[in-house]
């Protein structure tokens, strides 16, 4: 009599639409066209549109391509998904990044809704920023998230610890009440302000802009491993709409 053999059933990966490109320039152009279409749709539906965008080096080409798209930019509000607590003239400021690479050409007339305030700490500005974003920035129409090599999104970092009450109950809560939170982490030199997932998830168009094989491996691991506590896993598992991945090597 044969011994019974147990069949191991691998968990299904979380859903994710994928658009793959040969290089970053092709990706930037395609993402810009898609986001412009998303914004035109929002403008047609309710006369205005709001988009939240991630910072860093990866989106620069995308921002430049988006800035030349034809739409009624005067009725579009742009806000950073997160911000280092640095003045807007600082090279590491995401507000500066948006002003230099996106708010030019056709997009020069768009309205910028910054997260930074001239206070010593982000905690000191939290309530005014929270109120401003809740009243004038939400709901979003489009959100474009990046991802770090460590699986962080926005300024929601894995080294904060999934058991950190603020990260779990505010930052990663898909239907939380707080649209923004202040962040401090040992691996980053500056404190930050960030949108929470509950704010990001108000966008009916949710895109992930990721480049490079290393980041793709991190994303694939989080997508397939139900034990993963990386913030990108919380995006994939909690999003009310299936995100679309724009990826190139």
JSON list of C-alpha atoms in Angstrom, two decimals:
[
{"chain": "A", "resi": 1, "resn": "UNK", "atom": "CA", "xyz": [0.00, 0.00, 0.00]},
{"chain": "A", "resi": 2, "resn": "UNK", "atom": "CA", "xyz": [1.44, 3.33, -1.06]},
{"chain": "A", "resi": 3, "resn": "UNK", "atom": "CA", "xyz": [2.02, 5.92, 1.62]},
{"chain": "A", "resi": 4, "resn": "UNK", "atom": "CA", "xyz": [-0.19, 8.97, 1.27]},
{"chain": "A", "resi": 5, "resn": "UNK", "atom": "CA", "xyz": [1.62, 11.91, -0.26]},
{"chain": "A", "resi": 6, "resn": "UNK", "atom": "CA", "xyz": [0.72, 15.43, 0.77]},
{"chain": "A", "resi": 7, "resn": "UNK", "atom": "CA", "xyz": [0.45, 17.94, -2.02]},
{"chain": "A", "resi": 8, "resn": "UNK", "atom": "CA", "xyz": [1.92, 21.33, -1.21]},
{"chain": "A", "resi": 9, "resn": "UNK", "atom": "CA", "xyz": [-0.25, 24.09, -2.65]},
{"chain": "A", "resi": 10, "resn": "UNK", "atom": "CA", "xyz": [1.68, 27.26, -3.36]},
{"chain": "A", "resi": 11, "resn": "UNK", "atom": "CA", "xyz": [-0.17, 30.49, -2.48]},
{"chain": "A", "resi": 12, "resn": "UNK", "atom": "CA", "xyz": [-1.35, 32.48, -5.47]},
{"chain": "A", "resi": 13, "resn": "UNK", "atom": "CA", "xyz": [0.45, 35.79, -6.02]},
{"chain": "A", "resi": 14, "resn": "UNK", "atom": "CA", "xyz": [-1.50, 38.94, -5.27]},
{"chain": "A", "resi": 15, "resn": "UNK", "atom": "CA", "xyz": [-3.13, 40.47, -8.37]},
{"chain": "A", "resi": 16, "resn": "UNK", "atom": "CA", "xyz": [-1.11, 42.98, -10.34]},
{"chain": "A", "resi": 17, "resn": "UNK", "atom": "CA", "xyz": [-1.52, 44.29, -13.88]},
{"chain": "A", "resi": 18, "resn": "UNK", "atom": "CA", "xyz": [1.85, 44.41, -15.63]},
{"chain": "A", "resi": 19, "resn": "UNK", "atom": "CA", "xyz": [3.19, 46.63, -18.40]},
{"chain": "A", "resi": 20, "resn": "UNK", "atom": "CA", "xyz": [6.80, 45.79, -19.20]},
{"chain": "A", "resi": 21, "resn": "UNK", "atom": "CA", "xyz": [9.24, 47.86, -21.26]},
{"chain": "A", "resi": 22, "resn": "UNK", "atom": "CA", "xyz": [12.72, 47.46, -22.69]},
{"chain": "A", "resi": 23, "resn": "UNK", "atom": "CA", "xyz": [14.09, 50.62, -21.09]},
{"chain": "A", "resi": 24, "resn": "UNK", "atom": "CA", "xyz": [13.25, 53.53, -18.84]},
{"chain": "A", "resi": 25, "resn": "UNK", "atom": "CA", "xyz": [12.56, 55.98, -21.66]},
{"chain": "A", "resi": 26, "resn": "UNK", "atom": "CA", "xyz": [9.87, 53.77, -23.18]},
{"chain": "A", "resi": 27, "resn": "UNK", "atom": "CA", "xyz": [8.39, 53.31, -19.72]},
{"chain": "A", "resi": 28, "resn": "UNK", "atom": "CA", "xyz": [8.40, 57.06, -18.99]},
{"chain": "A", "resi": 29, "resn": "UNK", "atom": "CA", "xyz": [6.57, 57.87, -22.21]},
{"chain": "A", "resi": 30, "resn": "UNK", "atom": "CA", "xyz": [3.96, 55.13, -21.73]},
{"chain": "A", "resi": 31, "resn": "UNK", "atom": "CA", "xyz": [3.34, 56.01, -18.09]},
{"chain": "A", "resi": 32, "resn": "UNK", "atom": "CA", "xyz": [3.01, 59.70, -18.96]},
{"chain": "A", "resi": 33, "resn": "UNK", "atom": "CA", "xyz": [0.39, 58.92, -21.61]},
{"chain": "A", "resi": 34, "resn": "UNK", "atom": "CA", "xyz": [-1.54, 56.66, -19.22]},
{"chain": "A", "resi": 35, "resn": "UNK", "atom": "CA", "xyz": [-1.50, 59.18, -16.37]},
{"chain": "A", "resi": 36, "resn": "UNK", "atom": "CA", "xyz": [-2.54, 61.98, -18.73]},
{"chain": "A", "resi": 37, "resn": "UNK", "atom": "CA", "xyz": [-5.49, 59.84, -19.85]},
{"chain": "A", "resi": 38, "resn": "UNK", "atom": "CA", "xyz": [-6.39, 59.18, -16.21]},
{"chain": "A", "resi": 39, "resn": "UNK", "atom": "CA", "xyz": [-6.31, 62.91, -15.47]},
{"chain": "A", "resi": 40, "resn": "UNK", "atom": "CA", "xyz": [-8.41, 63.77, -18.54]},
{"chain": "A", "resi": 41, "resn": "UNK", "atom": "CA", "xyz": [-10.98, 61.22, -17.38]},
{"chain": "A", "resi": 42, "resn": "UNK", "atom": "CA", "xyz": [-11.11, 62.80, -13.92]},
{"chain": "A", "resi": 43, "resn": "UNK", "atom": "CA", "xyz": [-11.45, 66.28, -15.41]},
{"chain": "A", "resi": 44, "resn": "UNK", "atom": "CA", "xyz": [-14.32, 65.09, -17.58]},
{"chain": "A", "resi": 45, "resn": "UNK", "atom": "CA", "xyz": [-16.07, 63.48, -14.60]},
{"chain": "A", "resi": 46, "resn": "UNK", "atom": "CA", "xyz": [-15.86, 66.27, -12.04]},
{"chain": "A", "resi": 47, "resn": "UNK", "atom": "CA", "xyz": [-14.08, 69.28, -13.50]},
{"chain": "A", "resi": 48, "resn": "UNK", "atom": "CA", "xyz": [-10.83, 68.97, -11.55]},
{"chain": "A", "resi": 49, "resn": "UNK", "atom": "CA", "xyz": [-8.19, 66.36, -10.83]},
{"chain": "A", "resi": 50, "resn": "UNK", "atom": "CA", "xyz": [-5.64, 65.54, -8.14]},
{"chain": "A", "resi": 51, "resn": "UNK", "atom": "CA", "xyz": [-2.51, 63.42, -8.53]},
{"chain": "A", "resi": 52, "resn": "UNK", "atom": "CA", "xyz": [0.01, 62.24, -5.93]},
{"chain": "A", "resi": 53, "resn": "UNK", "atom": "CA", "xyz": [3.54, 61.42, -7.06]},
{"chain": "A", "resi": 54, "resn": "UNK", "atom": "CA", "xyz": [6.57, 59.75, -5.51]},
{"chain": "A", "resi": 55, "resn": "UNK", "atom": "CA", "xyz": [10.02, 61.30, -5.44]},
{"chain": "A", "resi": 56, "resn": "UNK", "atom": "CA", "xyz": [13.55, 60.00, -5.92]},
{"chain": "A", "resi": 57, "resn": "UNK", "atom": "CA", "xyz": [15.65, 59.69, -9.07]},
{"chain": "A", "resi": 58, "resn": "UNK", "atom": "CA", "xyz": [13.53, 57.08, -10.88]},
{"chain": "A", "resi": 59, "resn": "UNK", "atom": "CA", "xyz": [10.56, 59.31, -11.87]},
{"chain": "A", "resi": 60, "resn": "UNK", "atom": "CA", "xyz": [12.50, 62.23, -13.39]},
{"chain": "A", "resi": 61, "resn": "UNK", "atom": "CA", "xyz": [12.07, 61.08, -17.01]},
{"chain": "A", "resi": 62, "resn": "UNK", "atom": "CA", "xyz": [8.43, 60.31, -16.35]},
{"chain": "A", "resi": 63, "resn": "UNK", "atom": "CA", "xyz": [7.85, 63.77, -14.87]},
{"chain": "A", "resi": 64, "resn": "UNK", "atom": "CA", "xyz": [9.46, 65.41, -17.90]},
{"chain": "A", "resi": 65, "resn": "UNK", "atom": "CA", "xyz": [7.33, 63.35, -20.29]},
{"chain": "A", "resi": 66, "resn": "UNK", "atom": "CA", "xyz": [4.17, 64.07, -18.28]},
{"chain": "A", "resi": 67, "resn": "UNK", "atom": "CA", "xyz": [4.86, 67.81, -18.31]},
{"chain": "A", "resi": 68, "resn": "UNK", "atom": "CA", "xyz": [4.41, 67.92, -22.10]},
{"chain": "A", "resi": 69, "resn": "UNK", "atom": "CA", "xyz": [1.07, 66.07, -22.16]},
{"chain": "A", "resi": 70, "resn": "UNK", "atom": "CA", "xyz": [-1.89, 68.09, -23.38]},
{"chain": "A", "resi": 71, "resn": "UNK", "atom": "CA", "xyz": [-4.68, 68.51, -20.85]},
{"chain": "A", "resi": 72, "resn": "UNK", "atom": "CA", "xyz": [-6.23, 71.28, -18.74]},
{"chain": "A", "resi": 73, "resn": "UNK", "atom": "CA", "xyz": [-3.38, 71.50, -16.26]},
{"chain": "A", "resi": 74, "resn": "UNK", "atom": "CA", "xyz": [-4.82, 74.63, -14.62]},
{"chain": "A", "resi": 75, "resn": "UNK", "atom": "CA", "xyz": [-7.46, 72.39, -13.03]},
{"chain": "A", "resi": 76, "resn": "UNK", "atom": "CA", "xyz": [-4.95, 69.78, -11.79]},
{"chain": "A", "resi": 77, "resn": "UNK", "atom": "CA", "xyz": [-3.57, 69.65, -8.24]},
{"chain": "A", "resi": 78, "resn": "UNK", "atom": "CA", "xyz": [-0.22, 67.91, -7.73]},
{"chain": "A", "resi": 79, "resn": "UNK", "atom": "CA", "xyz": [1.09, 66.75, -4.37]},
{"chain": "A", "resi": 80, "resn": "UNK", "atom": "CA", "xyz": [4.11, 64.71, -3.29]},
{"chain": "A", "resi": 81, "resn": "UNK", "atom": "CA", "xyz": [3.33, 61.32, -1.79]},
{"chain": "A", "resi": 82, "resn": "UNK", "atom": "CA", "xyz": [6.00, 62.00, 0.81]},
{"chain": "A", "resi": 83, "resn": "UNK", "atom": "CA", "xyz": [8.46, 64.69, 1.76]},
{"chain": "A", "resi": 84, "resn": "UNK", "atom": "CA", "xyz": [11.75, 64.95, 3.58]},
{"chain": "A", "resi": 85, "resn": "UNK", "atom": "CA", "xyz": [11.60, 67.66, 6.22]},
{"chain": "A", "resi": 86, "resn": "UNK", "atom": "CA", "xyz": [13.82, 69.98, 4.23]},
{"chain": "A", "resi": 87, "resn": "UNK", "atom": "CA", "xyz": [13.15, 73.41, 2.71]},
{"chain": "A", "resi": 88, "resn": "UNK", "atom": "CA", "xyz": [12.04, 73.34, -0.94]},
{"chain": "A", "resi": 89, "resn": "UNK", "atom": "CA", "xyz": [15.35, 74.73, -2.19]},
{"chain": "A", "resi": 90, "resn": "UNK", "atom": "CA", "xyz": [17.24, 71.72, -0.77]},
{"chain": "A", "resi": 91, "resn": "UNK", "atom": "CA", "xyz": [18.50, 69.21, -3.39]},
{"chain": "A", "resi": 92, "resn": "UNK", "atom": "CA", "xyz": [16.76, 66.31, -1.58]},
{"chain": "A", "resi": 93, "resn": "UNK", "atom": "CA", "xyz": [13.37, 68.03, -1.45]},
{"chain": "A", "resi": 94, "resn": "UNK", "atom": "CA", "xyz": [10.57, 66.27, -3.35]},
{"chain": "A", "resi": 95, "resn": "UNK", "atom": "CA", "xyz": [8.82, 69.60, -3.75]},
{"chain": "A", "resi": 96, "resn": "UNK", "atom": "CA", "xyz": [11.90, 70.88, -5.58]},
{"chain": "A", "resi": 97, "resn": "UNK", "atom": "CA", "xyz": [11.92, 67.73, -7.72]},
{"chain": "A", "resi": 98, "resn": "UNK", "atom": "CA", "xyz": [8.31, 68.35, -8.80]},
{"chain": "A", "resi": 99, "resn": "UNK", "atom": "CA", "xyz": [8.94, 72.01, -9.52]},
{"chain": "A", "resi": 100, "resn": "UNK", "atom": "CA", "xyz": [12.06, 71.32, -11.62]},
{"chain": "A", "resi": 101, "resn": "UNK", "atom": "CA", "xyz": [10.92, 68.27, -13.59]},
{"chain": "A", "resi": 102, "resn": "UNK", "atom": "CA", "xyz": [7.11, 68.36, -13.73]},
{"chain": "A", "resi": 103, "resn": "UNK", "atom": "CA", "xyz": [5.82, 71.90, -13.23]},
{"chain": "A", "resi": 104, "resn": "UNK", "atom": "CA", "xyz": [7.16, 73.15, -16.55]},
{"chain": "A", "resi": 105, "resn": "UNK", "atom": "CA", "xyz": [5.95, 73.23, -20.18]},
{"chain": "A", "resi": 106, "resn": "UNK", "atom": "CA", "xyz": [2.21, 72.48, -20.27]},
{"chain": "A", "resi": 107, "resn": "UNK", "atom": "CA", "xyz": [2.16, 71.51, -16.60]},
{"chain": "A", "resi": 108, "resn": "UNK", "atom": "CA", "xyz": [3.58, 74.83, -15.41]},
{"chain": "A", "resi": 109, "resn": "UNK", "atom": "CA", "xyz": [0.07, 76.07, -14.54]},
{"chain": "A", "resi": 110, "resn": "UNK", "atom": "CA", "xyz": [-0.80, 73.10, -12.32]},
{"chain": "A", "resi": 111, "resn": "UNK", "atom": "CA", "xyz": [-1.34, 73.76, -8.63]},
{"chain": "A", "resi": 112, "resn": "UNK", "atom": "CA", "xyz": [1.19, 72.29, -6.20]},
{"chain": "A", "resi": 113, "resn": "UNK", "atom": "CA", "xyz": [-0.02, 71.25, -2.75]},
{"chain": "A", "resi": 114, "resn": "UNK", "atom": "CA", "xyz": [3.19, 70.76, -0.70]},
{"chain": "A", "resi": 115, "resn": "UNK", "atom": "CA", "xyz": [3.61, 68.72, 2.46]},
{"chain": "A", "resi": 116, "resn": "UNK", "atom": "CA", "xyz": [6.48, 70.78, 3.87]},
{"chain": "A", "resi": 117, "resn": "UNK", "atom": "CA", "xyz": [5.99, 73.70, 6.22]},
{"chain": "A", "resi": 118, "resn": "UNK", "atom": "CA", "xyz": [8.74, 75.93, 7.68]},
{"chain": "A", "resi": 119, "resn": "UNK", "atom": "CA", "xyz": [8.63, 74.36, 11.13]},
{"chain": "A", "resi": 120, "resn": "UNK", "atom": "CA", "xyz": [11.47, 72.67, 12.98]},
{"chain": "A", "resi": 121, "resn": "UNK", "atom": "CA", "xyz": [9.79, 69.26, 12.97]},
{"chain": "A", "resi": 122, "resn": "UNK", "atom": "CA", "xyz": [7.10, 67.55, 10.88]},
{"chain": "A", "resi": 123, "resn": "UNK", "atom": "CA", "xyz": [5.18, 66.82, 14.08]},
{"chain": "A", "resi": 124, "resn": "UNK", "atom": "CA", "xyz": [4.76, 70.57, 14.64]},
{"chain": "A", "resi": 125, "resn": "UNK", "atom": "CA", "xyz": [3.09, 70.90, 11.22]},
{"chain": "A", "resi": 126, "resn": "UNK", "atom": "CA", "xyz": [1.13, 67.65, 11.24]},
{"chain": "A", "resi": 127, "resn": "UNK", "atom": "CA", "xyz": [-2.35, 68.99, 11.99]},
{"chain": "A", "resi": 128, "resn": "UNK", "atom": "CA", "xyz": [-2.23, 71.93, 9.51]},
{"chain": "A", "resi": 129, "resn": "UNK", "atom": "CA", "xyz": [-0.88, 69.64, 6.78]},
{"chain": "A", "resi": 130, "resn": "UNK", "atom": "CA", "xyz": [-3.40, 66.90, 7.60]},
{"chain": "A", "resi": 131, "resn": "UNK", "atom": "CA", "xyz": [-6.28, 69.39, 7.41]},
{"chain": "A", "resi": 132, "resn": "UNK", "atom": "CA", "xyz": [-5.04, 70.90, 4.15]},
{"chain": "A", "resi": 133, "resn": "UNK", "atom": "CA", "xyz": [-4.61, 67.53, 2.45]},
{"chain": "A", "resi": 134, "resn": "UNK", "atom": "CA", "xyz": [-7.96, 66.22, 3.70]},
{"chain": "A", "resi": 135, "resn": "UNK", "atom": "CA", "xyz": [-9.83, 69.32, 2.52]},
{"chain": "A", "resi": 136, "resn": "UNK", "atom": "CA", "xyz": [-8.02, 70.13, -0.73]},
{"chain": "A", "resi": 137, "resn": "UNK", "atom": "CA", "xyz": [-6.10, 67.04, -1.84]},
{"chain": "A", "resi": 138, "resn": "UNK", "atom": "CA", "xyz": [-8.48, 64.15, -1.30]},
{"chain": "A", "resi": 139, "resn": "UNK", "atom": "CA", "xyz": [-9.85, 62.09, -2.81]},
{"chain": "A", "resi": 140, "resn": "UNK", "atom": "CA", "xyz": [-7.02, 61.52, -5.25]},
{"chain": "A", "resi": 141, "resn": "UNK", "atom": "CA", "xyz": [-7.69, 60.65, -8.88]},
{"chain": "A", "resi": 142, "resn": "UNK", "atom": "CA", "xyz": [-4.26, 59.19, -9.65]},
{"chain": "A", "resi": 143, "resn": "UNK", "atom": "CA", "xyz": [-1.38, 57.93, -7.49]},
{"chain": "A", "resi": 144, "resn": "UNK", "atom": "CA", "xyz": [2.00, 56.83, -8.83]},
{"chain": "A", "resi": 145, "resn": "UNK", "atom": "CA", "xyz": [4.05, 54.95, -6.26]},
{"chain": "A", "resi": 146, "resn": "UNK", "atom": "CA", "xyz": [7.70, 54.06, -6.41]},
{"chain": "A", "resi": 147, "resn": "UNK", "atom": "CA", "xyz": [9.39, 51.40, -4.31]},
{"chain": "A", "resi": 148, "resn": "UNK", "atom": "CA", "xyz": [12.80, 51.22, -2.64]},
{"chain": "A", "resi": 149, "resn": "UNK", "atom": "CA", "xyz": [15.21, 48.29, -2.72]},
{"chain": "A", "resi": 150, "resn": "UNK", "atom": "CA", "xyz": [14.00, 47.46, 0.80]},
{"chain": "A", "resi": 151, "resn": "UNK", "atom": "CA", "xyz": [10.34, 47.27, -0.24]},
{"chain": "A", "resi": 152, "resn": "UNK", "atom": "CA", "xyz": [9.30, 50.63, 1.20]},
{"chain": "A", "resi": 153, "resn": "UNK", "atom": "CA", "xyz": [6.65, 52.78, -0.44]},
{"chain": "A", "resi": 154, "resn": "UNK", "atom": "CA", "xyz": [5.98, 56.45, 0.25]},
{"chain": "A", "resi": 155, "resn": "UNK", "atom": "CA", "xyz": [7.97, 56.97, 3.49]},
{"chain": "A", "resi": 156, "resn": "UNK", "atom": "CA", "xyz": [6.60, 53.79, 5.04]},
{"chain": "A", "resi": 157, "resn": "UNK", "atom": "CA", "xyz": [9.83, 51.90, 5.77]},
{"chain": "A", "resi": 158, "resn": "UNK", "atom": "CA", "xyz": [10.16, 48.26, 6.81]},
{"chain": "A", "resi": 159, "resn": "UNK", "atom": "CA", "xyz": [12.74, 49.08, 9.49]},
{"chain": "A", "resi": 160, "resn": "UNK", "atom": "CA", "xyz": [9.98, 50.85, 11.43]},
{"chain": "A", "resi": 161, "resn": "UNK", "atom": "CA", "xyz": [8.75, 47.35, 12.20]},
{"chain": "A", "resi": 162, "resn": "UNK", "atom": "CA", "xyz": [5.39, 45.90, 11.26]},
{"chain": "A", "resi": 163, "resn": "UNK", "atom": "CA", "xyz": [4.60, 45.70, 14.98]},
{"chain": "A", "resi": 164, "resn": "UNK", "atom": "CA", "xyz": [5.06, 49.48, 15.27]},
{"chain": "A", "resi": 165, "resn": "UNK", "atom": "CA", "xyz": [1.55, 50.73, 16.19]},
{"chain": "A", "resi": 166, "resn": "UNK", "atom": "CA", "xyz": [1.85, 53.94, 14.15]},
{"chain": "A", "resi": 167, "resn": "UNK", "atom": "CA", "xyz": [2.98, 52.10, 11.02]},
{"chain": "A", "resi": 168, "resn": "UNK", "atom": "CA", "xyz": [0.42, 49.31, 11.33]},
{"chain": "A", "resi": 169, "resn": "UNK", "atom": "CA", "xyz": [-2.58, 51.30, 12.55]},
{"chain": "A", "resi": 170, "resn": "UNK", "atom": "CA", "xyz": [-2.03, 54.56, 10.66]},
{"chain": "A", "resi": 171, "resn": "UNK", "atom": "CA", "xyz": [0.46, 54.20, 7.82]},
{"chain": "A", "resi": 172, "resn": "UNK", "atom": "CA", "xyz": [-0.50, 50.79, 6.43]},
{"chain": "A", "resi": 173, "resn": "UNK", "atom": "CA", "xyz": [-4.19, 50.83, 7.32]},
{"chain": "A", "resi": 174, "resn": "UNK", "atom": "CA", "xyz": [-6.12, 50.69, 4.01]},
{"chain": "A", "resi": 175, "resn": "UNK", "atom": "CA", "xyz": [-9.19, 52.41, 5.43]},
{"chain": "A", "resi": 176, "resn": "UNK", "atom": "CA", "xyz": [-7.72, 54.57, 8.18]},
{"chain": "A", "resi": 177, "resn": "UNK", "atom": "CA", "xyz": [-8.77, 58.07, 9.12]},
{"chain": "A", "resi": 178, "resn": "UNK", "atom": "CA", "xyz": [-5.40, 59.84, 8.98]},
{"chain": "A", "resi": 179, "resn": "UNK", "atom": "CA", "xyz": [-4.31, 60.88, 5.47]},
{"chain": "A", "resi": 180, "resn": "UNK", "atom": "CA", "xyz": [-0.78, 61.86, 6.54]},
{"chain": "A", "resi": 181, "resn": "UNK", "atom": "CA", "xyz": [1.69, 60.97, 9.27]},
{"chain": "A", "resi": 182, "resn": "UNK", "atom": "CA", "xyz": [5.16, 62.01, 10.39]},
{"chain": "A", "resi": 183, "resn": "UNK", "atom": "CA", "xyz": [7.94, 59.44, 10.10]},
{"chain": "A", "resi": 184, "resn": "UNK", "atom": "CA", "xyz": [11.32, 58.99, 11.76]},
{"chain": "A", "resi": 185, "resn": "UNK", "atom": "CA", "xyz": [13.56, 56.05, 10.96]},
{"chain": "A", "resi": 186, "resn": "UNK", "atom": "CA", "xyz": [17.14, 55.15, 11.86]},
{"chain": "A", "resi": 187, "resn": "UNK", "atom": "CA", "xyz": [18.12, 54.46, 8.24]},
{"chain": "A", "resi": 188, "resn": "UNK", "atom": "CA", "xyz": [17.06, 57.87, 6.87]},
{"chain": "A", "resi": 189, "resn": "UNK", "atom": "CA", "xyz": [18.91, 61.09, 7.78]},
{"chain": "A", "resi": 190, "resn": "UNK", "atom": "CA", "xyz": [15.84, 63.36, 7.86]},
{"chain": "A", "resi": 191, "resn": "UNK", "atom": "CA", "xyz": [12.39, 63.07, 9.44]},
{"chain": "A", "resi": 192, "resn": "UNK", "atom": "CA", "xyz": [9.57, 62.97, 6.91]},
{"chain": "A", "resi": 193, "resn": "UNK", "atom": "CA", "xyz": [5.91, 63.56, 6.25]},
{"chain": "A", "resi": 194, "resn": "UNK", "atom": "CA", "xyz": [4.06, 60.97, 4.18]},
{"chain": "A", "resi": 195, "resn": "UNK", "atom": "CA", "xyz": [0.65, 60.13, 2.85]},
{"chain": "A", "resi": 196, "resn": "UNK", "atom": "CA", "xyz": [-0.76, 56.98, 4.41]},
{"chain": "A", "resi": 197, "resn": "UNK", "atom": "CA", "xyz": [-2.12, 54.07, 2.39]},
{"chain": "A", "resi": 198, "resn": "UNK", "atom": "CA", "xyz": [-5.67, 55.12, 3.26]},
{"chain": "A", "resi": 199, "resn": "UNK", "atom": "CA", "xyz": [-5.04, 58.43, 1.44]},
{"chain": "A", "resi": 200, "resn": "UNK", "atom": "CA", "xyz": [-3.22, 56.79, -1.48]},
{"chain": "A", "resi": 201, "resn": "UNK", "atom": "CA", "xyz": [-6.02, 54.25, -1.88]},
{"chain": "A", "resi": 202, "resn": "UNK", "atom": "CA", "xyz": [-8.58, 56.98, -2.58]},
{"chain": "A", "resi": 203, "resn": "UNK", "atom": "CA", "xyz": [-7.16, 57.05, -6.13]},
{"chain": "A", "resi": 204, "resn": "UNK", "atom": "CA", "xyz": [-9.11, 54.94, -8.65]},
{"chain": "A", "resi": 205, "resn": "UNK", "atom": "CA", "xyz": [-5.96, 54.85, -10.81]},
{"chain": "A", "resi": 206, "resn": "UNK", "atom": "CA", "xyz": [-3.01, 53.35, -8.91]},
{"chain": "A", "resi": 207, "resn": "UNK", "atom": "CA", "xyz": [0.30, 52.78, -10.69]},
{"chain": "A", "resi": 208, "resn": "UNK", "atom": "CA", "xyz": [3.64, 51.35, -9.53]},
{"chain": "A", "resi": 209, "resn": "UNK", "atom": "CA", "xyz": [6.73, 52.76, -11.27]},
{"chain": "A", "resi": 210, "resn": "UNK", "atom": "CA", "xyz": [9.64, 50.39, -10.66]},
{"chain": "A", "resi": 211, "resn": "UNK", "atom": "CA", "xyz": [12.90, 49.99, -12.57]},
{"chain": "A", "resi": 212, "resn": "UNK", "atom": "CA", "xyz": [15.70, 47.44, -12.25]},
{"chain": "A", "resi": 213, "resn": "UNK", "atom": "CA", "xyz": [16.04, 43.71, -11.69]},
{"chain": "A", "resi": 214, "resn": "UNK", "atom": "CA", "xyz": [16.79, 44.06, -7.97]},
{"chain": "A", "resi": 215, "resn": "UNK", "atom": "CA", "xyz": [13.58, 45.91, -7.25]},
{"chain": "A", "resi": 216, "resn": "UNK", "atom": "CA", "xyz": [11.60, 43.51, -9.42]},
{"chain": "A", "resi": 217, "resn": "UNK", "atom": "CA", "xyz": [12.89, 40.61, -7.33]},
{"chain": "A", "resi": 218, "resn": "UNK", "atom": "CA", "xyz": [11.80, 42.37, -4.12]},
{"chain": "A", "resi": 219, "resn": "UNK", "atom": "CA", "xyz": [8.37, 43.05, -5.62]},
{"chain": "A", "resi": 220, "resn": "UNK", "atom": "CA", "xyz": [7.97, 39.46, -6.82]},
{"chain": "A", "resi": 221, "resn": "UNK", "atom": "CA", "xyz": [8.89, 38.12, -3.40]},
{"chain": "A", "resi": 222, "resn": "UNK", "atom": "CA", "xyz": [6.39, 40.35, -1.62]},
{"chain": "A", "resi": 223, "resn": "UNK", "atom": "CA", "xyz": [3.71, 39.53, -4.19]},
{"chain": "A", "resi": 224, "resn": "UNK", "atom": "CA", "xyz": [4.07, 35.77, -3.68]},
{"chain": "A", "resi": 225, "resn": "UNK", "atom": "CA", "xyz": [4.95, 35.42, 0.00]},
{"chain": "A", "resi": 226, "resn": "UNK", "atom": "CA", "xyz": [1.93, 35.74, 2.34]},
{"chain": "A", "resi": 227, "resn": "UNK", "atom": "CA", "xyz": [4.35, 36.01, 5.28]},
{"chain": "A", "resi": 228, "resn": "UNK", "atom": "CA", "xyz": [5.97, 39.15, 3.88]},
{"chain": "A", "resi": 229, "resn": "UNK", "atom": "CA", "xyz": [5.65, 42.25, 6.06]},
{"chain": "A", "resi": 230, "resn": "UNK", "atom": "CA", "xyz": [7.16, 44.63, 3.51]},
{"chain": "A", "resi": 231, "resn": "UNK", "atom": "CA", "xyz": [5.10, 47.79, 2.96]},
{"chain": "A", "resi": 232, "resn": "UNK", "atom": "CA", "xyz": [4.78, 46.97, -0.77]},
{"chain": "A", "resi": 233, "resn": "UNK", "atom": "CA", "xyz": [2.94, 43.79, 0.24]},
{"chain": "A", "resi": 234, "resn": "UNK", "atom": "CA", "xyz": [0.42, 45.97, 2.12]},
{"chain": "A", "resi": 235, "resn": "UNK", "atom": "CA", "xyz": [-0.11, 47.97, -1.08]},
{"chain": "A", "resi": 236, "resn": "UNK", "atom": "CA", "xyz": [-0.79, 44.85, -3.13]},
{"chain": "A", "resi": 237, "resn": "UNK", "atom": "CA", "xyz": [-2.99, 43.19, -0.52]},
{"chain": "A", "resi": 238, "resn": "UNK", "atom": "CA", "xyz": [-4.97, 46.24, 0.58]},
{"chain": "A", "resi": 239, "resn": "UNK", "atom": "CA", "xyz": [-5.53, 48.29, -2.57]},
{"chain": "A", "resi": 240, "resn": "UNK", "atom": "CA", "xyz": [-9.23, 48.54, -3.51]},
{"chain": "A", "resi": 241, "resn": "UNK", "atom": "CA", "xyz": [-8.22, 48.48, -7.20]},
{"chain": "A", "resi": 242, "resn": "UNK", "atom": "CA", "xyz": [-5.60, 46.25, -8.83]},
{"chain": "A", "resi": 243, "resn": "UNK", "atom": "CA", "xyz": [-2.42, 48.33, -9.21]},
{"chain": "A", "resi": 244, "resn": "UNK", "atom": "CA", "xyz": [-0.70, 48.54, -12.59]},
{"chain": "A", "resi": 245, "resn": "UNK", "atom": "CA", "xyz": [3.04, 47.90, -12.65]},
{"chain": "A", "resi": 246, "resn": "UNK", "atom": "CA", "xyz": [5.18, 49.87, -15.10]},
{"chain": "A", "resi": 247, "resn": "UNK", "atom": "CA", "xyz": [8.58, 48.16, -15.11]},
{"chain": "A", "resi": 248, "resn": "UNK", "atom": "CA", "xyz": [11.79, 48.19, -17.11]},
{"chain": "A", "resi": 249, "resn": "UNK", "atom": "CA", "xyz": [15.19, 46.57, -16.45]}
]
